[in-house]
Amino acid sequence: MKKYIIITFTAAILMSCGGSDKNQSVEELVASGSLEQLRAKKTELDTEHKALIAQIESLDEKIKELSPALKMPLVTVFTTEQKKFEHFVDLQGNVSTKKNIVIYPEYAGVLTNVYVKKGQNVKSGQALAKIDDGGLSQQLAQMQIQAELAKTTFERQERLWNQKIGSEIQYLQAKSSYEAQEQAISQMQKQIGKTIVRAPFSGTIDDVITDQGTVVGPGQSQLFRLVNLDDMHIETDVPESYITNVTKGKDVEIFFPVLGKSMTAKVRQAGNFINPANRTFKVEVAVPNKERTIKPNLTAKLKINDYTSDNAILIPQSIISENSEGQQYVYTVTTKNDSVAVAKQTIIETGKTSGDYIEILSGLENGSKIIEEGARSVKDGQEVKVLETK
């Protein structure tokens, strides 16, 4: 089209020159050999040539605007803003509780009575079962009778001693006998106390393992499983690379896939020991359980906050490219007029990611205009047509 326009304008000029009575043709002037006329003709043609070039450039600009084949790349642009950025470590853990125990007897004998059943709520110190004491109660009764006698003897001997009657050795013997009897009774009561199986804390009887009438032994026979669902926590293993970032008090997002339930909590305890087998450390996250729907060994997905920036610049990862030197870059724009801008390749340094977005550590500032849609089809220094600015 450009060639057609040039030919048309050239022909018009030649026709204009040829049809004028005042002007001779170039061939005639060359043949005449008049230097003055040749210079005048050249000056005339140079002026007309410059005017023609200016008109052609004006037509080119309009053609670029109107012709589909010559249109500039169409892009959308967004403006960067500083905002709070939180990064989370994705982990998996299991629900646990420190109040989930199997109760064993402290005394050997026949399990004569079981006072509770499966699913029953019990309080701390409540009697759960009774083991036959093997005659210890009778021995205690006899010892108490002997203790009464020892007490009476001691009291009488004490009164005599206070009246300066009798020897000191008699008084001390009576006192020693009485105190020894009291200690023996206390020891026997402790032994008999072991025949009563009591709850070490409040909770729920999850299972009655041994039936009434069974012979049981200390440290061998499992009697009950007692569980308390109030003080629950999640245990997980965290890679050692996060040991300085995942600490006590960090925010945690929890999701229980089986329950379809989400909640927020905090890291209750972060371990100080690195497991040499898998290079991880233990972390405990306290879990509120007012509804008692969370059970021990339930699987949970955790997102632990390990990094926070209050003034971060985030951009979509999809618009980032990489050059032959391994540097990452995006295209920024400088406005030329209302809808036309110039693309500029900008080298950036990136940090942590969150979903489809990534933090920019250097290369961009707050308020930078970044090409989003169409970023893959532009070049450095190329003019682009901006369709939308977000």
Short mmCIF file of C-alpha atoms in Angstrom, two decimals:
data_model
loop_
_atom_site.label_atom_id
_atom_site.label_comp_id
_atom_site.label_asym_id
_atom_site.label_seq_id
_atom_site.Cartn_x
_atom_site.Cartn_y
_atom_site.Cartn_z
CA MET A 1 0.00 0.00 0.00
CA LYS A 2 2.91 2.34 0.84
CA LYS A 3 4.44 1.76 -2.61
CA TYR A 4 1.11 2.54 -4.25
CA ILE A 5 0.84 5.83 -2.38
CA ILE A 6 4.41 6.87 -3.31
CA ILE A 7 3.83 6.07 -7.00
CA THR A 8 0.55 8.00 -7.00
CA PHE A 9 2.09 11.11 -5.44
CA THR A 10 5.15 10.95 -7.69
CA ALA A 11 2.97 10.66 -10.80
CA ALA A 12 0.88 13.60 -9.64
CA ILE A 13 3.98 15.75 -9.16
CA LEU A 14 5.37 14.78 -12.55
CA MET A 15 2.04 15.47 -14.21
CA SER A 16 1.91 18.80 -12.43
CA CYS A 17 5.42 19.63 -13.57
CA GLY A 18 4.80 18.41 -17.11
CA GLY A 19 1.52 20.32 -17.50
CA SER A 20 2.93 23.68 -16.42
CA ASP A 21 3.82 26.23 -19.05
CA LYS A 22 6.19 27.95 -16.69
CA ASN A 23 8.36 24.91 -15.96
CA GLN A 24 10.39 22.78 -18.26
CA SER A 25 10.86 19.05 -17.86
CA VAL A 26 13.93 17.71 -16.08
CA GLU A 27 15.19 16.26 -19.35
CA GLU A 28 14.86 19.62 -21.08
CA LEU A 29 16.69 21.41 -18.26
CA VAL A 30 19.51 18.84 -18.31
CA ALA A 31 19.79 19.24 -22.06
CA SER A 32 19.89 23.05 -21.77
CA GLY A 33 22.93 22.93 -19.52
CA SER A 34 21.88 25.98 -17.51
CA LEU A 35 23.36 25.63 -14.01
CA GLU A 36 21.07 28.26 -12.49
CA GLN A 37 17.92 26.55 -13.82
CA LEU A 38 19.12 23.11 -12.68
CA ARG A 39 19.73 24.35 -9.11
CA ALA A 40 16.35 26.03 -8.99
CA LYS A 41 14.64 22.86 -10.21
CA LYS A 42 16.49 20.73 -7.65
CA THR A 43 15.45 23.06 -4.81
CA GLU A 44 11.83 22.88 -5.99
CA LEU A 45 11.86 19.08 -6.13
CA ASP A 46 13.59 18.77 -2.66
CA THR A 47 10.84 20.86 -1.08
CA GLU A 48 8.14 18.78 -2.72
CA HIS A 49 9.94 15.56 -1.65
CA LYS A 50 10.03 16.58 2.03
CA ALA A 51 6.35 17.47 1.92
CA LEU A 52 5.62 14.11 0.34
CA ILE A 53 7.58 12.20 3.02
CA ALA A 54 5.68 14.01 5.80
CA GLN A 55 2.37 13.09 4.17
CA ILE A 56 3.46 9.44 3.79
CA GLU A 57 4.44 9.21 7.48
CA SER A 58 1.06 10.64 8.47
CA LEU A 59 -0.66 8.04 6.30
CA ASP A 60 1.50 5.26 7.84
CA GLU A 61 0.39 6.22 11.35
CA LYS A 62 -3.26 6.11 10.33
CA ILE A 63 -2.77 2.81 8.50
CA LYS A 64 -1.23 1.28 11.63
CA GLU A 65 -4.25 2.38 13.61
CA LEU A 66 -6.85 1.15 11.10
CA SER A 67 -5.27 -1.84 9.37
CA PRO A 68 -5.79 -5.23 11.24
CA ALA A 69 -2.52 -6.53 9.79
CA LEU A 70 -0.48 -3.69 11.27
CA LYS A 71 -2.13 -3.31 14.68
CA MET A 72 0.06 -3.23 17.81
CA PRO A 73 -0.07 -6.10 20.35
CA LEU A 74 -3.08 -5.85 22.62
CA VAL A 75 -2.30 -6.10 26.34
CA THR A 76 -3.86 -5.56 29.73
CA VAL A 77 -1.96 -3.82 32.50
CA PHE A 78 -2.23 -3.92 36.29
CA THR A 79 -0.65 -1.65 38.89
CA THR A 80 1.30 -3.20 41.77
CA GLU A 81 0.23 -2.51 45.33
CA GLN A 82 1.90 -3.23 48.64
CA LYS A 83 -0.11 -5.59 50.84
CA LYS A 84 0.31 -8.03 53.70
CA PHE A 85 1.73 -11.38 52.59
CA GLU A 86 1.68 -14.57 54.66
CA HIS A 87 3.44 -17.77 53.63
CA PHE A 88 2.42 -21.16 55.02
CA VAL A 89 4.13 -24.55 55.25
CA ASP A 90 1.80 -27.40 54.23
CA LEU A 91 2.09 -30.43 56.54
CA GLN A 92 0.07 -33.41 57.76
CA GLY A 93 -0.34 -34.50 61.35
CA ASN A 94 -2.29 -36.73 63.71
CA VAL A 95 -4.52 -35.74 66.60
CA SER A 96 -3.30 -36.87 69.99
CA THR A 97 -3.89 -36.26 73.67
CA LYS A 98 -1.74 -36.72 76.72
CA LYS A 99 -4.84 -37.96 78.55
CA ASN A 100 -5.34 -41.18 76.65
CA ILE A 101 -4.12 -44.06 78.82
CA VAL A 102 -4.63 -47.71 79.63
CA ILE A 103 -5.12 -48.27 83.37
CA TYR A 104 -3.25 -51.15 85.05
CA PRO A 105 -3.79 -52.49 88.60
CA GLU A 106 -1.29 -51.85 91.40
CA TYR A 107 -2.27 -54.96 93.34
CA ALA A 108 -2.49 -58.64 92.45
CA GLY A 109 -5.72 -60.50 93.05
CA VAL A 110 -9.20 -61.24 91.78
CA LEU A 111 -11.11 -58.35 90.18
CA THR A 112 -14.16 -58.64 92.40
CA ASN A 113 -16.08 -55.52 91.27
CA VAL A 114 -16.21 -53.32 88.15
CA TYR A 115 -18.10 -50.12 88.89
CA VAL A 116 -18.13 -48.49 85.43
CA LYS A 117 -19.13 -49.36 81.90
CA LYS A 118 -17.92 -48.41 78.44
CA GLY A 119 -18.72 -44.82 77.45
CA GLN A 120 -19.28 -43.65 81.04
CA ASN A 121 -17.91 -40.27 82.12
CA VAL A 122 -15.87 -40.39 85.31
CA LYS A 123 -14.19 -37.83 87.54
CA SER A 124 -10.65 -37.73 88.82
CA GLY A 125 -10.24 -40.08 91.81
CA GLN A 126 -13.50 -41.95 91.17
CA ALA A 127 -13.41 -45.68 91.97
CA LEU A 128 -13.49 -47.78 88.82
CA ALA A 129 -13.01 -51.30 90.21
CA LYS A 130 -12.19 -53.34 93.34
CA ILE A 131 -9.59 -56.10 93.71
CA ASP A 132 -9.84 -58.70 96.49
CA ASP A 133 -7.38 -57.63 99.21
CA GLY A 134 -6.61 -61.17 100.34
CA GLY A 135 -7.40 -60.57 104.02
CA LEU A 136 -5.63 -57.24 104.41
CA SER A 137 -8.81 -55.66 105.80
CA GLN A 138 -8.89 -58.16 108.67
CA GLN A 139 -5.25 -57.54 109.40
CA LEU A 140 -5.93 -53.83 109.46
CA ALA A 141 -8.75 -54.33 111.95
CA GLN A 142 -6.44 -56.29 114.26
CA MET A 143 -3.73 -53.67 113.95
CA GLN A 144 -6.21 -50.93 114.84
CA ILE A 145 -7.19 -52.81 118.03
CA GLN A 146 -3.54 -53.18 118.94
CA ALA A 147 -3.02 -49.53 118.18
CA GLU A 148 -5.84 -48.58 120.58
CA LEU A 149 -4.16 -50.60 123.29
CA ALA A 150 -0.78 -49.03 122.53
CA LYS A 151 -2.38 -45.60 122.63
CA THR A 152 -4.01 -46.23 126.03
CA THR A 153 -0.74 -47.58 127.46
CA PHE A 154 1.17 -44.58 126.13
CA GLU A 155 -1.33 -42.06 127.54
CA ARG A 156 -1.22 -43.64 131.00
CA GLN A 157 2.54 -43.86 130.97
CA GLU A 158 2.69 -40.24 129.88
CA ARG A 159 0.53 -39.09 132.79
CA LEU A 160 2.73 -41.00 135.22
CA TRP A 161 5.85 -39.54 133.67
CA ASN A 162 4.41 -36.04 133.99
CA GLN A 163 3.86 -36.80 137.71
CA LYS A 164 7.48 -37.94 138.00
CA ILE A 165 6.31 -41.50 138.51
CA GLY A 166 8.00 -44.38 136.73
CA SER A 167 11.15 -44.48 134.68
CA GLU A 168 11.89 -42.62 131.50
CA ILE A 169 12.59 -45.86 129.66
CA GLN A 170 9.05 -47.07 130.31
CA TYR A 171 7.64 -43.83 128.92
CA LEU A 172 9.82 -43.99 125.79
CA GLN A 173 8.95 -47.66 125.18
CA ALA A 174 5.21 -46.91 125.37
CA LYS A 175 5.61 -43.96 123.02
CA SER A 176 7.69 -45.94 120.53
CA SER A 177 5.22 -48.82 120.53
CA TYR A 178 2.29 -46.51 119.85
CA GLU A 179 4.04 -44.65 117.02
CA ALA A 180 5.18 -47.89 115.39
CA GLN A 181 1.62 -49.18 115.50
CA GLU A 182 0.33 -45.97 113.86
CA GLN A 183 2.88 -46.25 111.07
CA ALA A 184 2.01 -49.89 110.48
CA ILE A 185 -1.69 -48.96 110.18
CA SER A 186 -0.86 -46.19 107.70
CA GLN A 187 1.20 -48.59 105.60
CA MET A 188 -1.57 -51.18 105.64
CA GLN A 189 -4.14 -48.58 104.60
CA LYS A 190 -1.98 -47.67 101.62
CA GLN A 191 -1.77 -51.32 100.63
CA ILE A 192 -5.51 -51.72 100.88
CA GLY A 193 -5.93 -48.47 98.92
CA LYS A 194 -4.17 -50.10 95.99
CA THR A 195 -6.95 -52.63 95.75
CA ILE A 196 -9.27 -49.82 94.64
CA VAL A 197 -8.66 -48.83 91.00
CA ARG A 198 -9.29 -45.10 90.62
CA ALA A 199 -9.42 -42.68 87.68
CA PRO A 200 -6.19 -40.61 87.51
CA PHE A 201 -8.06 -37.78 85.71
CA SER A 202 -11.55 -36.94 84.55
CA GLY A 203 -12.61 -38.42 81.22
CA THR A 204 -14.56 -41.12 79.45
CA ILE A 205 -14.18 -44.88 79.81
CA ASP A 206 -13.40 -45.74 76.20
CA ASP A 207 -13.09 -49.47 76.84
CA VAL A 208 -13.52 -52.00 79.66
CA ILE A 209 -10.75 -54.46 78.84
CA THR A 210 -10.88 -56.95 81.76
CA ASP A 211 -14.10 -58.53 83.03
CA GLN A 212 -15.13 -58.90 86.63
CA GLY A 213 -13.83 -62.10 88.28
CA THR A 214 -10.53 -62.13 86.38
CA VAL A 215 -7.24 -62.56 88.25
CA VAL A 216 -5.10 -59.48 87.57
CA GLY A 217 -1.50 -58.52 88.27
CA PRO A 218 0.26 -55.14 88.54
CA GLY A 219 1.83 -53.93 85.28
CA GLN A 220 0.44 -56.91 83.36
CA SER A 221 -3.35 -56.80 83.18
CA GLN A 222 -5.03 -54.01 81.22
CA LEU A 223 -8.23 -52.94 82.96
CA PHE A 224 -9.63 -49.81 81.25
CA ARG A 225 -8.84 -47.26 78.57
CA LEU A 226 -9.54 -43.73 79.83
CA VAL A 227 -9.68 -40.81 77.39
CA ASN A 228 -10.15 -37.09 77.95
CA LEU A 229 -11.10 -35.14 74.79
CA ASP A 230 -10.75 -31.69 76.32
CA ASP A 231 -6.98 -31.24 76.00
CA MET A 232 -6.34 -32.30 72.39
CA HIS A 233 -3.37 -31.44 70.19
CA ILE A 234 -1.92 -32.27 66.78
CA GLU A 235 1.59 -33.61 66.39
CA THR A 236 3.53 -33.20 63.15
CA ASP A 237 7.11 -33.44 61.88
CA VAL A 238 8.55 -30.23 60.40
CA PRO A 239 11.67 -30.23 58.16
CA GLU A 240 14.73 -28.82 59.91
CA SER A 241 15.01 -25.98 57.36
CA TYR A 242 12.04 -24.30 59.07
CA ILE A 243 13.44 -24.47 62.61
CA THR A 244 13.97 -20.69 62.84
CA ASN A 245 10.59 -19.81 61.28
CA VAL A 246 8.18 -22.35 62.78
CA THR A 247 8.20 -21.41 66.45
CA LYS A 248 5.89 -21.28 69.45
CA GLY A 249 2.92 -18.94 68.95
CA LYS A 250 2.85 -19.12 65.12
CA ASP A 251 -0.60 -19.14 63.49
CA VAL A 252 -1.87 -22.44 62.07
CA GLU A 253 -4.76 -23.22 59.72
CA ILE A 254 -6.18 -26.71 60.40
CA PHE A 255 -8.42 -28.82 58.17
CA PHE A 256 -9.86 -32.25 59.07
CA PRO A 257 -10.70 -34.02 55.77
CA VAL A 258 -12.89 -36.68 57.43
CA LEU A 259 -14.97 -34.10 59.30
CA GLY A 260 -14.86 -31.45 56.56
CA LYS A 261 -14.06 -29.01 59.37
CA SER A 262 -11.60 -26.11 59.47
CA MET A 263 -10.26 -24.05 62.37
CA THR A 264 -7.38 -21.79 63.36
CA ALA A 265 -4.96 -22.38 66.22
CA LYS A 266 -1.40 -21.65 67.32
CA VAL A 267 1.79 -23.66 67.75
CA ARG A 268 1.84 -24.73 71.40
CA GLN A 269 5.29 -26.25 71.42
CA ALA A 270 8.17 -26.53 68.94
CA GLY A 271 10.74 -29.21 69.63
CA ASN A 272 14.46 -28.52 70.07
CA PHE A 273 15.61 -31.97 68.97
CA ILE A 274 16.31 -32.84 65.31
CA ASN A 275 15.50 -36.44 64.48
CA PRO A 276 18.62 -37.74 62.67
CA ALA A 277 16.58 -40.36 60.82
CA ASN A 278 14.41 -37.91 58.86
CA ARG A 279 15.91 -34.48 59.75
CA THR A 280 12.70 -33.15 61.29
CA PHE A 281 11.57 -31.72 64.61
CA LYS A 282 8.28 -32.17 66.47
CA VAL A 283 5.61 -29.50 66.69
CA GLU A 284 2.44 -29.53 68.81
CA VAL A 285 -0.64 -27.50 67.90
CA ALA A 286 -3.35 -27.13 70.55
CA VAL A 287 -6.84 -27.99 69.23
CA PRO A 288 -10.06 -26.66 70.81
CA ASN A 289 -12.62 -29.45 71.08
CA LYS A 290 -15.72 -28.11 72.77
CA GLU A 291 -18.02 -30.22 70.59
CA ARG A 292 -15.90 -33.35 71.23
CA THR A 293 -15.99 -34.29 67.54
CA ILE A 294 -12.20 -34.50 67.26
CA LYS A 295 -10.84 -37.90 68.25
CA PRO A 296 -7.31 -39.22 68.89
CA ASN A 297 -5.37 -40.37 65.78
CA LEU A 298 -7.60 -38.32 63.44
CA THR A 299 -5.68 -37.07 60.38
CA ALA A 300 -5.33 -33.31 59.97
CA LYS A 301 -3.85 -31.04 57.28
CA LEU A 302 -1.88 -28.10 58.63
CA LYS A 303 -0.77 -24.78 57.19
CA ILE A 304 1.77 -23.21 59.55
CA ASN A 305 2.70 -19.56 59.03
CA ASP A 306 6.49 -19.37 58.60
CA TYR A 307 6.88 -15.96 56.93
CA THR A 308 4.98 -12.65 57.01
CA SER A 309 5.63 -9.35 55.22
CA ASP A 310 3.41 -6.33 55.86
CA ASN A 311 4.46 -4.48 52.68
CA ALA A 312 4.93 -7.11 50.00
CA ILE A 313 4.48 -6.76 46.23
CA LEU A 314 2.77 -9.79 44.68
CA ILE A 315 2.36 -10.62 40.99
CA PRO A 316 0.99 -13.69 39.12
CA GLN A 317 3.61 -16.36 38.52
CA SER A 318 2.25 -16.94 35.00
CA ILE A 319 3.61 -13.63 33.64
CA ILE A 320 7.22 -14.24 34.70
CA SER A 321 9.71 -15.30 32.02
CA GLU A 322 13.38 -16.28 32.16
CA ASN A 323 16.21 -15.22 29.88
CA SER A 324 19.22 -17.21 28.66
CA GLU A 325 21.22 -16.16 31.74
CA GLY A 326 18.62 -17.59 34.12
CA GLN A 327 17.32 -14.16 35.17
CA GLN A 328 13.60 -13.71 35.73
CA TYR A 329 11.83 -10.76 34.14
CA VAL A 330 8.45 -9.18 33.46
CA TYR A 331 7.33 -6.42 31.12
CA THR A 332 6.51 -3.03 32.56
CA VAL A 333 5.02 -0.20 30.47
CA THR A 334 5.55 3.53 30.15
CA THR A 335 2.54 5.44 28.82
CA LYS A 336 2.93 7.14 25.43
CA ASN A 337 -0.63 8.42 25.05
CA ASP A 338 -4.11 7.41 26.21
CA SER A 339 -3.97 3.82 24.90
CA VAL A 340 -0.47 3.32 23.52
CA ALA A 341 2.51 2.40 25.71
CA VAL A 342 6.05 1.09 25.36
CA ALA A 343 6.97 -2.30 26.85
CA LYS A 344 10.17 -2.57 28.88
CA GLN A 345 11.84 -5.76 30.03
CA THR A 346 12.44 -5.53 33.81
CA ILE A 347 14.68 -7.97 35.69
CA ILE A 348 13.19 -9.08 39.02
CA GLU A 349 14.11 -11.17 42.06
CA THR A 350 11.39 -13.37 43.53
CA GLY A 351 10.72 -14.80 46.99
CA LYS A 352 8.09 -17.12 48.42
CA THR A 353 4.88 -18.13 46.67
CA SER A 354 1.26 -18.21 47.78
CA GLY A 355 -1.10 -19.99 45.41
CA ASP A 356 -0.77 -18.42 41.94
CA TYR A 357 1.13 -15.39 43.25
CA ILE A 358 4.77 -14.80 44.13
CA GLU A 359 6.49 -12.12 46.20
CA ILE A 360 8.82 -9.68 44.44
CA LEU A 361 11.96 -8.90 46.46
CA SER A 362 13.54 -6.44 44.00
CA GLY A 363 13.02 -4.94 40.53
CA LEU A 364 9.52 -3.54 41.05
CA GLU A 365 8.16 -0.75 43.18
CA ASN A 366 4.76 0.11 44.54
CA GLY A 367 2.73 1.52 41.63
CA SER A 368 4.67 -0.22 38.83
CA LYS A 369 2.54 -0.96 35.74
CA ILE A 370 2.92 -4.59 34.66
CA ILE A 371 1.71 -6.28 31.46
CA GLU A 372 -0.50 -9.24 32.39
CA GLU A 373 -2.47 -10.59 29.41
CA GLY A 374 -0.31 -10.52 26.30
CA ALA A 375 3.00 -10.58 28.22
CA ARG A 376 4.24 -13.53 26.15
CA SER A 377 3.72 -11.77 22.81
CA VAL A 378 5.64 -8.50 23.33
CA LYS A 379 9.30 -7.53 23.05
CA ASP A 380 11.50 -5.04 24.85
CA GLY A 381 10.90 -1.53 23.50
CA GLN A 382 7.83 -2.53 21.46
CA GLU A 383 4.77 -0.31 21.31
CA VAL A 384 1.63 -1.94 22.68
CA LYS A 385 -2.02 -1.03 22.81
CA VAL A 386 -3.41 -1.08 26.36
CA LEU A 387 -6.95 -2.46 26.49
CA GLU A 388 -7.48 -2.34 30.24
CA THR A 389 -5.67 -1.10 33.34
CA LYS A 390 -6.46 -2.79 36.67
#
